[in-house]
Amino acid sequence: MTTTPKPAFEFALLGVLALLWGSSYLFLKIAVTEIPPITLIACRVSIAAVFLMGVMAWRRDQFPRDAQSWRKLFIQSFFNSFGAWVILAWGQQFVDSGLASVLNSTSPIFVFFITLFITRHEPTNPLRFIGAVLGLFGVVLIIGVDVLAGLGQQVAGQLAALMGAFLYGIAAIYGKRLSHLSAPVTATCTMIWAVVVLWPLAFVLENPTELRPTAQAIGATLMLSVFCTGFALLIYFRLLKTLGSMGVASQAYLRAGVGVMLGVIFLGETITPMVGVGLILVLLGIIAINMRPRQRTQL
């Protein structure tokens, strides 16, 4: 017997997802100082795959046996993990982190227009578009309006950041094609594909065998892999089924707010009025995106 998901619980999971992916930047920053980016991502997806296979074993889930599902999982893995991550890692070498965060938060807008003009797989309305725009404005205010001064400079890096957001948006749409698979199965299989692709790249472009990372870098990699990747993907693929593409993409706006709250809690930072307004706009945007139209009653 299946139970209807409770909206409050799903929104709480959306917040947890934003927390996990928002904190991943901290662990990435720590680990990448000692581990090259492609090798780090390869380690990230490998550990996540092992963790997720453990979840599958505990649930007694089965891997898909048809080639079509595995092809779709490969495409999803490119959109949601190894393709987007490599492009973003390359682009962030040339773009200020604040501007990269803004550009990387545009995935809900991409989802809206792709859904409106191409896929039409879920409802689109003016309220959802307003929510997407409000959320983006909120991110800009949280990070700082001055970051937009860099627009038009280092164009290749900025386009890479936008492309990463675009791929995330596509992932939120394409992932609906995997609704016949459970969230643990989808998450595990996409990580397996990422392992297959990234380790050969790491050995060709970098030299993983010579690395001697410290305990701090190893700890950051483990946190990044288990919590910010494995556990986060379980939530992500669940929310694709309950909140839909636009709903799950809206966590991109929450990630900026997560960074602010982590600074307040752990670094003693204060919230300025501008940041406060930005947080309010982000929350209003997410509410507008996820608000379901009322069903008309039949007389």
PDB file of C-alpha atoms in Angstrom:
ATOM      1  CA  MET A   1       0.000   0.000   0.000  1.00  0.00           C
ATOM      2  CA  THR A   2       1.485   3.381  -1.064  1.00  0.00           C
ATOM      3  CA  THR A   3       1.037   6.530   0.970  1.00  0.00           C
ATOM      4  CA  THR A   4       0.627  10.019  -0.418  1.00  0.00           C
ATOM      5  CA  PRO A   5       3.744  12.123   0.249  1.00  0.00           C
ATOM      6  CA  LYS A   6       3.177  14.958   2.710  1.00  0.00           C
ATOM      7  CA  PRO A   7       4.147  18.372   1.249  1.00  0.00           C
ATOM      8  CA  ALA A   8       5.746  19.545   4.503  1.00  0.00           C
ATOM      9  CA  PHE A   9       8.018  16.511   4.577  1.00  0.00           C
ATOM     10  CA  GLU A  10       8.977  16.919   0.917  1.00  0.00           C
ATOM     11  CA  PHE A  11       9.860  20.597   1.456  1.00  0.00           C
ATOM     12  CA  ALA A  12      11.932  19.590   4.485  1.00  0.00           C
ATOM     13  CA  LEU A  13      13.797  17.137   2.254  1.00  0.00           C
ATOM     14  CA  LEU A  14      14.310  19.947  -0.281  1.00  0.00           C
ATOM     15  CA  GLY A  15      15.952  21.972   2.479  1.00  0.00           C
ATOM     16  CA  VAL A  16      18.158  19.019   3.452  1.00  0.00           C
ATOM     17  CA  LEU A  17      19.169  18.579  -0.199  1.00  0.00           C
ATOM     18  CA  ALA A  18      20.113  22.250  -0.445  1.00  0.00           C
ATOM     19  CA  LEU A  19      22.100  21.929   2.791  1.00  0.00           C
ATOM     20  CA  LEU A  20      24.001  18.903   1.508  1.00  0.00           C
ATOM     21  CA  TRP A  21      24.776  20.360  -1.918  1.00  0.00           C
ATOM     22  CA  GLY A  22      25.399  23.828  -0.488  1.00  0.00           C
ATOM     23  CA  SER A  23      27.967  22.499   1.992  1.00  0.00           C
ATOM     24  CA  SER A  24      29.683  20.471  -0.739  1.00  0.00           C
ATOM     25  CA  TYR A  25      31.555  23.616  -1.851  1.00  0.00           C
ATOM     26  CA  LEU A  26      33.290  23.722   1.543  1.00  0.00           C
ATOM     27  CA  PHE A  27      34.446  20.105   1.343  1.00  0.00           C
ATOM     28  CA  LEU A  28      35.477  20.564  -2.298  1.00  0.00           C
ATOM     29  CA  LYS A  29      37.570  23.579  -1.383  1.00  0.00           C
ATOM     30  CA  ILE A  30      39.386  21.578   1.312  1.00  0.00           C
ATOM     31  CA  ALA A  31      39.948  18.415  -0.738  1.00  0.00           C
ATOM     32  CA  VAL A  32      40.900  19.994  -4.074  1.00  0.00           C
ATOM     33  CA  THR A  33      43.972  21.663  -2.546  1.00  0.00           C
ATOM     34  CA  GLU A  34      45.576  18.194  -2.379  1.00  0.00           C
ATOM     35  CA  ILE A  35      43.616  16.102  -4.878  1.00  0.00           C
ATOM     36  CA  PRO A  36      43.313  17.157  -8.571  1.00  0.00           C
ATOM     37  CA  PRO A  37      39.706  17.877  -9.650  1.00  0.00           C
ATOM     38  CA  ILE A  38      39.004  14.912 -11.930  1.00  0.00           C
ATOM     39  CA  THR A  39      40.609  12.467  -9.491  1.00  0.00           C
ATOM     40  CA  LEU A  40      38.632  14.045  -6.663  1.00  0.00           C
ATOM     41  CA  ILE A  41      35.356  13.683  -8.555  1.00  0.00           C
ATOM     42  CA  ALA A  42      36.280  10.092  -9.458  1.00  0.00           C
ATOM     43  CA  CYS A  43      36.869   9.339  -5.755  1.00  0.00           C
ATOM     44  CA  ARG A  44      33.626  11.134  -4.917  1.00  0.00           C
ATOM     45  CA  VAL A  45      31.476   9.032  -7.233  1.00  0.00           C
ATOM     46  CA  SER A  46      33.304   5.774  -6.352  1.00  0.00           C
ATOM     47  CA  ILE A  47      32.714   6.116  -2.616  1.00  0.00           C
ATOM     48  CA  ALA A  48      29.150   7.281  -3.268  1.00  0.00           C
ATOM     49  CA  ALA A  49      28.559   4.232  -5.484  1.00  0.00           C
ATOM     50  CA  VAL A  50      29.743   1.873  -2.728  1.00  0.00           C
ATOM     51  CA  PHE A  51      27.516   3.632  -0.186  1.00  0.00           C
ATOM     52  CA  LEU A  52      24.511   3.471  -2.512  1.00  0.00           C
ATOM     53  CA  MET A  53      25.076  -0.196  -3.316  1.00  0.00           C
ATOM     54  CA  GLY A  54      24.924  -0.801   0.420  1.00  0.00           C
ATOM     55  CA  VAL A  55      21.565   0.983   0.506  1.00  0.00           C
ATOM     56  CA  MET A  56      20.349  -1.156  -2.397  1.00  0.00           C
ATOM     57  CA  ALA A  57      21.475  -4.338  -0.643  1.00  0.00           C
ATOM     58  CA  TRP A  58      19.703  -3.290   2.557  1.00  0.00           C
ATOM     59  CA  ARG A  59      16.495  -2.618   0.594  1.00  0.00           C
ATOM     60  CA  ARG A  60      17.006  -5.736  -1.555  1.00  0.00           C
ATOM     61  CA  ASP A  61      16.665  -3.674  -4.703  1.00  0.00           C
ATOM     62  CA  GLN A  62      17.701  -5.147  -8.048  1.00  0.00           C
ATOM     63  CA  PHE A  63      19.748  -3.574 -10.828  1.00  0.00           C
ATOM     64  CA  PRO A  64      17.857  -3.010 -14.091  1.00  0.00           C
ATOM     65  CA  ARG A  65      18.353  -5.810 -16.594  1.00  0.00           C
ATOM     66  CA  ASP A  66      17.378  -4.062 -19.816  1.00  0.00           C
ATOM     67  CA  ALA A  67      19.837  -2.149 -21.993  1.00  0.00           C
ATOM     68  CA  GLN A  68      17.419   0.734 -22.526  1.00  0.00           C
ATOM     69  CA  SER A  69      17.357   1.599 -18.821  1.00  0.00           C
ATOM     70  CA  TRP A  70      21.155   1.528 -18.654  1.00  0.00           C
ATOM     71  CA  ARG A  71      21.375   3.875 -21.679  1.00  0.00           C
ATOM     72  CA  LYS A  72      19.000   6.308 -19.995  1.00  0.00           C
ATOM     73  CA  LEU A  73      21.008   6.061 -16.769  1.00  0.00           C
ATOM     74  CA  PHE A  74      24.205   6.908 -18.658  1.00  0.00           C
ATOM     75  CA  ILE A  75      22.583  10.019 -20.125  1.00  0.00           C
ATOM     76  CA  GLN A  76      21.256  11.000 -16.700  1.00  0.00           C
ATOM     77  CA  SER A  77      24.713  10.503 -15.199  1.00  0.00           C
ATOM     78  CA  PHE A  78      26.206  12.854 -17.781  1.00  0.00           C
ATOM     79  CA  PHE A  79      23.609  15.541 -17.113  1.00  0.00           C
ATOM     80  CA  ASN A  80      23.554  15.237 -13.349  1.00  0.00           C
ATOM     81  CA  SER A  81      27.103  14.267 -12.395  1.00  0.00           C
ATOM     82  CA  PHE A  82      30.243  13.775 -14.440  1.00  0.00           C
ATOM     83  CA  GLY A  83      29.376  16.070 -17.369  1.00  0.00           C
ATOM     84  CA  ALA A  84      28.089  18.978 -15.280  1.00  0.00           C
ATOM     85  CA  TRP A  85      30.773  18.604 -12.597  1.00  0.00           C
ATOM     86  CA  VAL A  86      33.710  18.584 -15.027  1.00  0.00           C
ATOM     87  CA  ILE A  87      32.355  21.585 -16.950  1.00  0.00           C
ATOM     88  CA  LEU A  88      31.756  23.531 -13.729  1.00  0.00           C
ATOM     89  CA  ALA A  89      35.179  22.616 -12.347  1.00  0.00           C
ATOM     90  CA  TRP A  90      36.798  23.933 -15.522  1.00  0.00           C
ATOM     91  CA  GLY A  91      34.743  27.136 -15.589  1.00  0.00           C
ATOM     92  CA  GLN A  92      35.346  27.982 -11.932  1.00  0.00           C
ATOM     93  CA  GLN A  93      39.063  28.279 -12.641  1.00  0.00           C
ATOM     94  CA  PHE A  94      38.339  31.515 -14.544  1.00  0.00           C
ATOM     95  CA  VAL A  95      35.231  32.962 -12.876  1.00  0.00           C
ATOM     96  CA  ASP A  96      34.873  34.596  -9.467  1.00  0.00           C
ATOM     97  CA  SER A  97      33.141  32.180  -7.087  1.00  0.00           C
ATOM     98  CA  GLY A  98      30.305  34.642  -6.366  1.00  0.00           C
ATOM     99  CA  LEU A  99      29.443  35.133 -10.021  1.00  0.00           C
ATOM    100  CA  ALA A 100      29.804  31.393 -10.642  1.00  0.00           C
ATOM    101  CA  SER A 101      27.268  30.774  -7.855  1.00  0.00           C
ATOM    102  CA  VAL A 102      24.777  33.161  -9.451  1.00  0.00           C
ATOM    103  CA  LEU A 103      25.210  31.661 -12.915  1.00  0.00           C
ATOM    104  CA  ASN A 104      24.990  28.153 -11.480  1.00  0.00           C
ATOM    105  CA  SER A 105      21.668  29.053  -9.814  1.00  0.00           C
ATOM    106  CA  THR A 106      19.843  29.611 -13.102  1.00  0.00           C
ATOM    107  CA  SER A 107      18.775  25.975 -13.596  1.00  0.00           C
ATOM    108  CA  PRO A 108      15.116  26.598 -12.511  1.00  0.00           C
ATOM    109  CA  ILE A 109      14.773  29.177 -15.304  1.00  0.00           C
ATOM    110  CA  PHE A 110      16.186  26.702 -17.831  1.00  0.00           C
ATOM    111  CA  VAL A 111      13.754  24.065 -16.549  1.00  0.00           C
ATOM    112  CA  PHE A 112      10.817  26.463 -16.902  1.00  0.00           C
ATOM    113  CA  PHE A 113      11.488  27.397 -20.542  1.00  0.00           C
ATOM    114  CA  ILE A 114      12.426  23.875 -21.653  1.00  0.00           C
ATOM    115  CA  THR A 115       9.216  22.597 -20.071  1.00  0.00           C
ATOM    116  CA  LEU A 116       7.134  25.426 -21.569  1.00  0.00           C
ATOM    117  CA  PHE A 117       8.415  25.195 -25.153  1.00  0.00           C
ATOM    118  CA  ILE A 118       9.639  21.609 -25.566  1.00  0.00           C
ATOM    119  CA  THR A 119       8.726  18.868 -23.108  1.00  0.00           C
ATOM    120  CA  ARG A 120       5.520  20.144 -21.469  1.00  0.00           C
ATOM    121  CA  HIS A 121       5.793  17.250 -19.030  1.00  0.00           C
ATOM    122  CA  GLU A 122       4.423  19.256 -16.094  1.00  0.00           C
ATOM    123  CA  PRO A 123       2.370  22.445 -15.636  1.00  0.00           C
ATOM    124  CA  THR A 124       3.934  25.850 -16.317  1.00  0.00           C
ATOM    125  CA  ASN A 125       2.235  29.102 -15.385  1.00  0.00           C
ATOM    126  CA  PRO A 126       3.127  32.751 -14.762  1.00  0.00           C
ATOM    127  CA  LEU A 127       3.396  32.153 -11.007  1.00  0.00           C
ATOM    128  CA  ARG A 128       6.130  29.557 -11.511  1.00  0.00           C
ATOM    129  CA  PHE A 129       8.032  31.909 -13.816  1.00  0.00           C
ATOM    130  CA  ILE A 130       7.746  34.739 -11.294  1.00  0.00           C
ATOM    131  CA  GLY A 131       9.022  32.337  -8.652  1.00  0.00           C
ATOM    132  CA  ALA A 132      12.031  31.434 -10.794  1.00  0.00           C
ATOM    133  CA  VAL A 133      12.893  35.112 -11.362  1.00  0.00           C
ATOM    134  CA  LEU A 134      12.352  36.051  -7.700  1.00  0.00           C
ATOM    135  CA  GLY A 135      14.619  33.231  -6.583  1.00  0.00           C
ATOM    136  CA  LEU A 136      17.401  34.325  -8.933  1.00  0.00           C
ATOM    137  CA  PHE A 137      17.130  37.944  -7.748  1.00  0.00           C
ATOM    138  CA  GLY A 138      17.306  36.652  -4.200  1.00  0.00           C
ATOM    139  CA  VAL A 139      20.528  34.774  -4.939  1.00  0.00           C
ATOM    140  CA  VAL A 140      22.053  37.924  -6.447  1.00  0.00           C
ATOM    141  CA  LEU A 141      21.187  39.927  -3.318  1.00  0.00           C
ATOM    142  CA  ILE A 142      22.539  37.222  -1.017  1.00  0.00           C
ATOM    143  CA  ILE A 143      25.858  36.939  -2.823  1.00  0.00           C
ATOM    144  CA  GLY A 144      26.112  40.666  -3.581  1.00  0.00           C
ATOM    145  CA  VAL A 145      24.958  42.771  -6.515  1.00  0.00           C
ATOM    146  CA  ASP A 146      28.573  43.775  -7.223  1.00  0.00           C
ATOM    147  CA  VAL A 147      29.324  40.245  -8.500  1.00  0.00           C
ATOM    148  CA  LEU A 148      27.381  41.108 -11.663  1.00  0.00           C
ATOM    149  CA  ALA A 149      30.087  43.622 -12.541  1.00  0.00           C
ATOM    150  CA  GLY A 150      32.126  40.717 -13.852  1.00  0.00           C
ATOM    151  CA  LEU A 151      29.558  39.772 -16.497  1.00  0.00           C
ATOM    152  CA  GLY A 152      31.077  39.827 -19.973  1.00  0.00           C
ATOM    153  CA  GLN A 153      34.594  39.106 -18.709  1.00  0.00           C
ATOM    154  CA  GLN A 154      36.153  35.644 -18.962  1.00  0.00           C
ATOM    155  CA  VAL A 155      33.244  34.732 -21.217  1.00  0.00           C
ATOM    156  CA  ALA A 156      34.304  31.107 -21.711  1.00  0.00           C
ATOM    157  CA  GLY A 157      34.306  30.461 -17.961  1.00  0.00           C
ATOM    158  CA  GLN A 158      30.945  32.166 -17.516  1.00  0.00           C
ATOM    159  CA  LEU A 159      29.451  30.133 -20.355  1.00  0.00           C
ATOM    160  CA  ALA A 160      30.802  26.989 -18.687  1.00  0.00           C
ATOM    161  CA  ALA A 161      29.047  27.943 -15.425  1.00  0.00           C
ATOM    162  CA  LEU A 162      25.823  28.537 -17.355  1.00  0.00           C
ATOM    163  CA  MET A 163      26.254  25.258 -19.207  1.00  0.00           C
ATOM    164  CA  GLY A 164      26.576  23.445 -15.894  1.00  0.00           C
ATOM    165  CA  ALA A 165      23.296  25.002 -14.742  1.00  0.00           C
ATOM    166  CA  PHE A 166      21.714  24.075 -18.076  1.00  0.00           C
ATOM    167  CA  LEU A 167      22.813  20.445 -17.667  1.00  0.00           C
ATOM    168  CA  TYR A 168      21.388  20.383 -14.128  1.00  0.00           C
ATOM    169  CA  GLY A 169      18.115  21.673 -15.566  1.00  0.00           C
ATOM    170  CA  ILE A 170      18.093  19.006 -18.259  1.00  0.00           C
ATOM    171  CA  ALA A 171      18.825  16.389 -15.581  1.00  0.00           C
ATOM    172  CA  ALA A 172      15.765  17.467 -13.595  1.00  0.00           C
ATOM    173  CA  ILE A 173      13.644  16.930 -16.712  1.00  0.00           C
ATOM    174  CA  TYR A 174      15.281  13.825 -18.143  1.00  0.00           C
ATOM    175  CA  GLY A 175      15.250  12.117 -14.755  1.00  0.00           C
ATOM    176  CA  LYS A 176      11.461  11.798 -15.034  1.00  0.00           C
ATOM    177  CA  ARG A 177      12.108   9.097 -17.649  1.00  0.00           C
ATOM    178  CA  LEU A 178      13.568   6.934 -14.896  1.00  0.00           C
ATOM    179  CA  SER A 179      10.436   6.967 -12.750  1.00  0.00           C
ATOM    180  CA  HIS A 180      10.095   3.185 -13.213  1.00  0.00           C
ATOM    181  CA  LEU A 181      13.219   2.759 -11.074  1.00  0.00           C
ATOM    182  CA  SER A 182      13.486   3.424  -7.353  1.00  0.00           C
ATOM    183  CA  ALA A 183      15.554   6.369  -6.121  1.00  0.00           C
ATOM    184  CA  PRO A 184      18.362   4.134  -4.716  1.00  0.00           C
ATOM    185  CA  VAL A 185      18.632   2.186  -7.985  1.00  0.00           C
ATOM    186  CA  THR A 186      18.747   5.355 -10.100  1.00  0.00           C
ATOM    187  CA  ALA A 187      21.275   7.024  -7.823  1.00  0.00           C
ATOM    188  CA  THR A 188      23.524   3.940  -7.691  1.00  0.00           C
ATOM    189  CA  CYS A 189      23.520   3.303 -11.419  1.00  0.00           C
ATOM    190  CA  THR A 190      24.277   6.922 -12.314  1.00  0.00           C
ATOM    191  CA  MET A 191      27.265   6.810  -9.950  1.00  0.00           C
ATOM    192  CA  ILE A 192      28.470   3.549 -11.496  1.00  0.00           C
ATOM    193  CA  TRP A 193      28.442   5.183 -14.930  1.00  0.00           C
ATOM    194  CA  ALA A 194      30.336   8.160 -13.522  1.00  0.00           C
ATOM    195  CA  VAL A 195      32.988   5.802 -12.104  1.00  0.00           C
ATOM    196  CA  VAL A 196      33.386   4.120 -15.500  1.00  0.00           C
ATOM    197  CA  VAL A 197      33.886   7.460 -17.260  1.00  0.00           C
ATOM    198  CA  LEU A 198      35.940   9.441 -14.739  1.00  0.00           C
ATOM    199  CA  TRP A 199      38.676   7.027 -13.641  1.00  0.00           C
ATOM    200  CA  PRO A 200      40.138   6.591 -17.159  1.00  0.00           C
ATOM    201  CA  LEU A 201      40.074  10.399 -17.524  1.00  0.00           C
ATOM    202  CA  ALA A 202      41.834  10.800 -14.184  1.00  0.00           C
ATOM    203  CA  PHE A 203      44.655   8.421 -15.172  1.00  0.00           C
ATOM    204  CA  VAL A 204      45.063  10.052 -18.594  1.00  0.00           C
ATOM    205  CA  LEU A 205      44.985  13.699 -17.453  1.00  0.00           C
ATOM    206  CA  GLU A 206      46.272  13.416 -13.878  1.00  0.00           C
ATOM    207  CA  ASN A 207      48.397  10.979 -11.875  1.00  0.00           C
ATOM    208  CA  PRO A 208      46.336   9.579  -8.989  1.00  0.00           C
ATOM    209  CA  THR A 209      48.938   6.982  -7.973  1.00  0.00           C
ATOM    210  CA  GLU A 210      51.353   9.665  -6.739  1.00  0.00           C
ATOM    211  CA  LEU A 211      48.892  11.394  -4.429  1.00  0.00           C
ATOM    212  CA  ARG A 212      49.491  11.396  -0.687  1.00  0.00           C
ATOM    213  CA  PRO A 213      46.531  13.341   0.726  1.00  0.00           C
ATOM    214  CA  THR A 214      46.382  14.314   4.384  1.00  0.00           C
ATOM    215  CA  ALA A 215      43.748  13.066   6.811  1.00  0.00           C
ATOM    216  CA  GLN A 216      41.935  16.413   6.427  1.00  0.00           C
ATOM    217  CA  ALA A 217      41.617  16.007   2.642  1.00  0.00           C
ATOM    218  CA  ILE A 218      40.535  12.377   3.027  1.00  0.00           C
ATOM    219  CA  GLY A 219      37.918  13.347   5.610  1.00  0.00           C
ATOM    220  CA  ALA A 220      36.566  16.103   3.365  1.00  0.00           C
ATOM    221  CA  THR A 221      36.397  13.650   0.454  1.00  0.00           C
ATOM    222  CA  LEU A 222      34.464  11.140   2.561  1.00  0.00           C
ATOM    223  CA  MET A 223      31.951  13.781   3.683  1.00  0.00           C
ATOM    224  CA  LEU A 224      31.593  14.973   0.096  1.00  0.00           C
ATOM    225  CA  SER A 225      31.093  11.423  -1.178  1.00  0.00           C
ATOM    226  CA  VAL A 226      28.764   9.864   1.385  1.00  0.00           C
ATOM    227  CA  PHE A 227      26.593  12.781   2.457  1.00  0.00           C
ATOM    228  CA  CYS A 228      26.838  15.450  -0.274  1.00  0.00           C
ATOM    229  CA  THR A 229      26.641  12.868  -3.077  1.00  0.00           C
ATOM    230  CA  GLY A 230      25.267   9.480  -2.036  1.00  0.00           C
ATOM    231  CA  PHE A 231      22.676  10.590   0.510  1.00  0.00           C
ATOM    232  CA  ALA A 232      21.868  13.732  -1.504  1.00  0.00           C
ATOM    233  CA  LEU A 233      21.123  11.730  -4.649  1.00  0.00           C
ATOM    234  CA  LEU A 234      18.694   9.520  -2.753  1.00  0.00           C
ATOM    235  CA  ILE A 235      16.767  12.654  -1.805  1.00  0.00           C
ATOM    236  CA  TYR A 236      17.113  14.200  -5.280  1.00  0.00           C
ATOM    237  CA  PHE A 237      15.608  11.263  -7.171  1.00  0.00           C
ATOM    238  CA  ARG A 238      12.818  10.945  -4.610  1.00  0.00           C
ATOM    239  CA  LEU A 239      11.926  14.638  -5.009  1.00  0.00           C
ATOM    240  CA  LEU A 240      11.858  14.299  -8.782  1.00  0.00           C
ATOM    241  CA  LYS A 241       8.860  12.027  -8.291  1.00  0.00           C
ATOM    242  CA  THR A 242       7.126  14.099  -5.607  1.00  0.00           C
ATOM    243  CA  LEU A 243       7.917  17.762  -6.381  1.00  0.00           C
ATOM    244  CA  GLY A 244       8.680  17.422 -10.091  1.00  0.00           C
ATOM    245  CA  SER A 245      11.406  18.981 -12.221  1.00  0.00           C
ATOM    246  CA  MET A 246      10.797  22.636 -11.308  1.00  0.00           C
ATOM    247  CA  GLY A 247      10.385  21.779  -7.641  1.00  0.00           C
ATOM    248  CA  VAL A 248      13.629  19.867  -7.296  1.00  0.00           C
ATOM    249  CA  ALA A 249      15.510  22.443  -9.386  1.00  0.00           C
ATOM    250  CA  SER A 250      14.411  25.195  -6.995  1.00  0.00           C
ATOM    251  CA  GLN A 251      16.918  23.926  -4.425  1.00  0.00           C
ATOM    252  CA  ALA A 252      19.544  25.772  -6.506  1.00  0.00           C
ATOM    253  CA  TYR A 253      18.284  28.998  -4.910  1.00  0.00           C
ATOM    254  CA  LEU A 254      18.382  27.577  -1.409  1.00  0.00           C
ATOM    255  CA  ARG A 255      22.074  26.701  -1.742  1.00  0.00           C
ATOM    256  CA  ALA A 256      23.045  30.384  -1.520  1.00  0.00           C
ATOM    257  CA  GLY A 257      21.018  30.732   1.649  1.00  0.00           C
ATOM    258  CA  VAL A 258      22.727  27.646   3.067  1.00  0.00           C
ATOM    259  CA  GLY A 259      26.101  29.321   2.612  1.00  0.00           C
ATOM    260  CA  VAL A 260      24.887  32.360   4.546  1.00  0.00           C
ATOM    261  CA  MET A 261      23.452  30.316   7.399  1.00  0.00           C
ATOM    262  CA  LEU A 262      26.626  28.228   7.700  1.00  0.00           C
ATOM    263  CA  GLY A 263      28.591  31.471   7.990  1.00  0.00           C
ATOM    264  CA  VAL A 264      26.267  32.726  10.721  1.00  0.00           C
ATOM    265  CA  ILE A 265      26.390  29.481  12.689  1.00  0.00           C
ATOM    266  CA  PHE A 266      30.073  28.568  12.396  1.00  0.00           C
ATOM    267  CA  LEU A 267      31.841  31.842  11.608  1.00  0.00           C
ATOM    268  CA  GLY A 268      29.788  34.316  13.640  1.00  0.00           C
ATOM    269  CA  GLU A 269      28.826  36.322  10.566  1.00  0.00           C
ATOM    270  CA  THR A 270      25.798  38.616  10.596  1.00  0.00           C
ATOM    271  CA  ILE A 271      22.943  38.885   8.112  1.00  0.00           C
ATOM    272  CA  THR A 272      22.838  42.312   6.473  1.00  0.00           C
ATOM    273  CA  PRO A 273      19.486  43.866   5.436  1.00  0.00           C
ATOM    274  CA  MET A 274      20.322  43.187   1.775  1.00  0.00           C
ATOM    275  CA  VAL A 275      21.028  39.521   2.481  1.00  0.00           C
ATOM    276  CA  GLY A 276      17.837  39.322   4.552  1.00  0.00           C
ATOM    277  CA  VAL A 277      15.797  40.623   1.617  1.00  0.00           C
ATOM    278  CA  GLY A 278      17.549  38.126  -0.628  1.00  0.00           C
ATOM    279  CA  LEU A 279      16.650  35.249   1.684  1.00  0.00           C
ATOM    280  CA  ILE A 280      13.008  36.362   1.714  1.00  0.00           C
ATOM    281  CA  LEU A 281      12.940  36.538  -2.108  1.00  0.00           C
ATOM    282  CA  VAL A 282      14.485  33.063  -2.337  1.00  0.00           C
ATOM    283  CA  LEU A 283      11.828  31.615  -0.032  1.00  0.00           C
ATOM    284  CA  LEU A 284       9.006  33.390  -1.885  1.00  0.00           C
ATOM    285  CA  GLY A 285      10.400  32.146  -5.191  1.00  0.00           C
ATOM    286  CA  ILE A 286      10.535  28.553  -3.983  1.00  0.00           C
ATOM    287  CA  ILE A 287       6.990  28.774  -2.619  1.00  0.00           C
ATOM    288  CA  ALA A 288       5.734  30.163  -5.947  1.00  0.00           C
ATOM    289  CA  ILE A 289       7.532  27.456  -7.935  1.00  0.00           C
ATOM    290  CA  ASN A 290       6.126  24.646  -5.816  1.00  0.00           C
ATOM    291  CA  MET A 291       2.611  26.025  -5.318  1.00  0.00           C
ATOM    292  CA  ARG A 292       0.057  23.684  -6.827  1.00  0.00           C
ATOM    293  CA  PRO A 293      -2.994  25.229  -8.554  1.00  0.00           C
ATOM    294  CA  ARG A 294      -6.277  24.541  -6.806  1.00  0.00           C
ATOM    295  CA  GLN A 295      -8.458  21.954  -8.402  1.00  0.00           C
ATOM    296  CA  ARG A 296     -11.825  23.266  -9.498  1.00  0.00           C
ATOM    297  CA  THR A 297     -14.709  21.452  -7.892  1.00  0.00           C
ATOM    298  CA  GLN A 298     -17.413  20.054 -10.105  1.00  0.00           C
ATOM    299  CA  LEU A 299     -20.918  21.277  -9.318  1.00  0.00           C
TER     300      LEU A 299
END
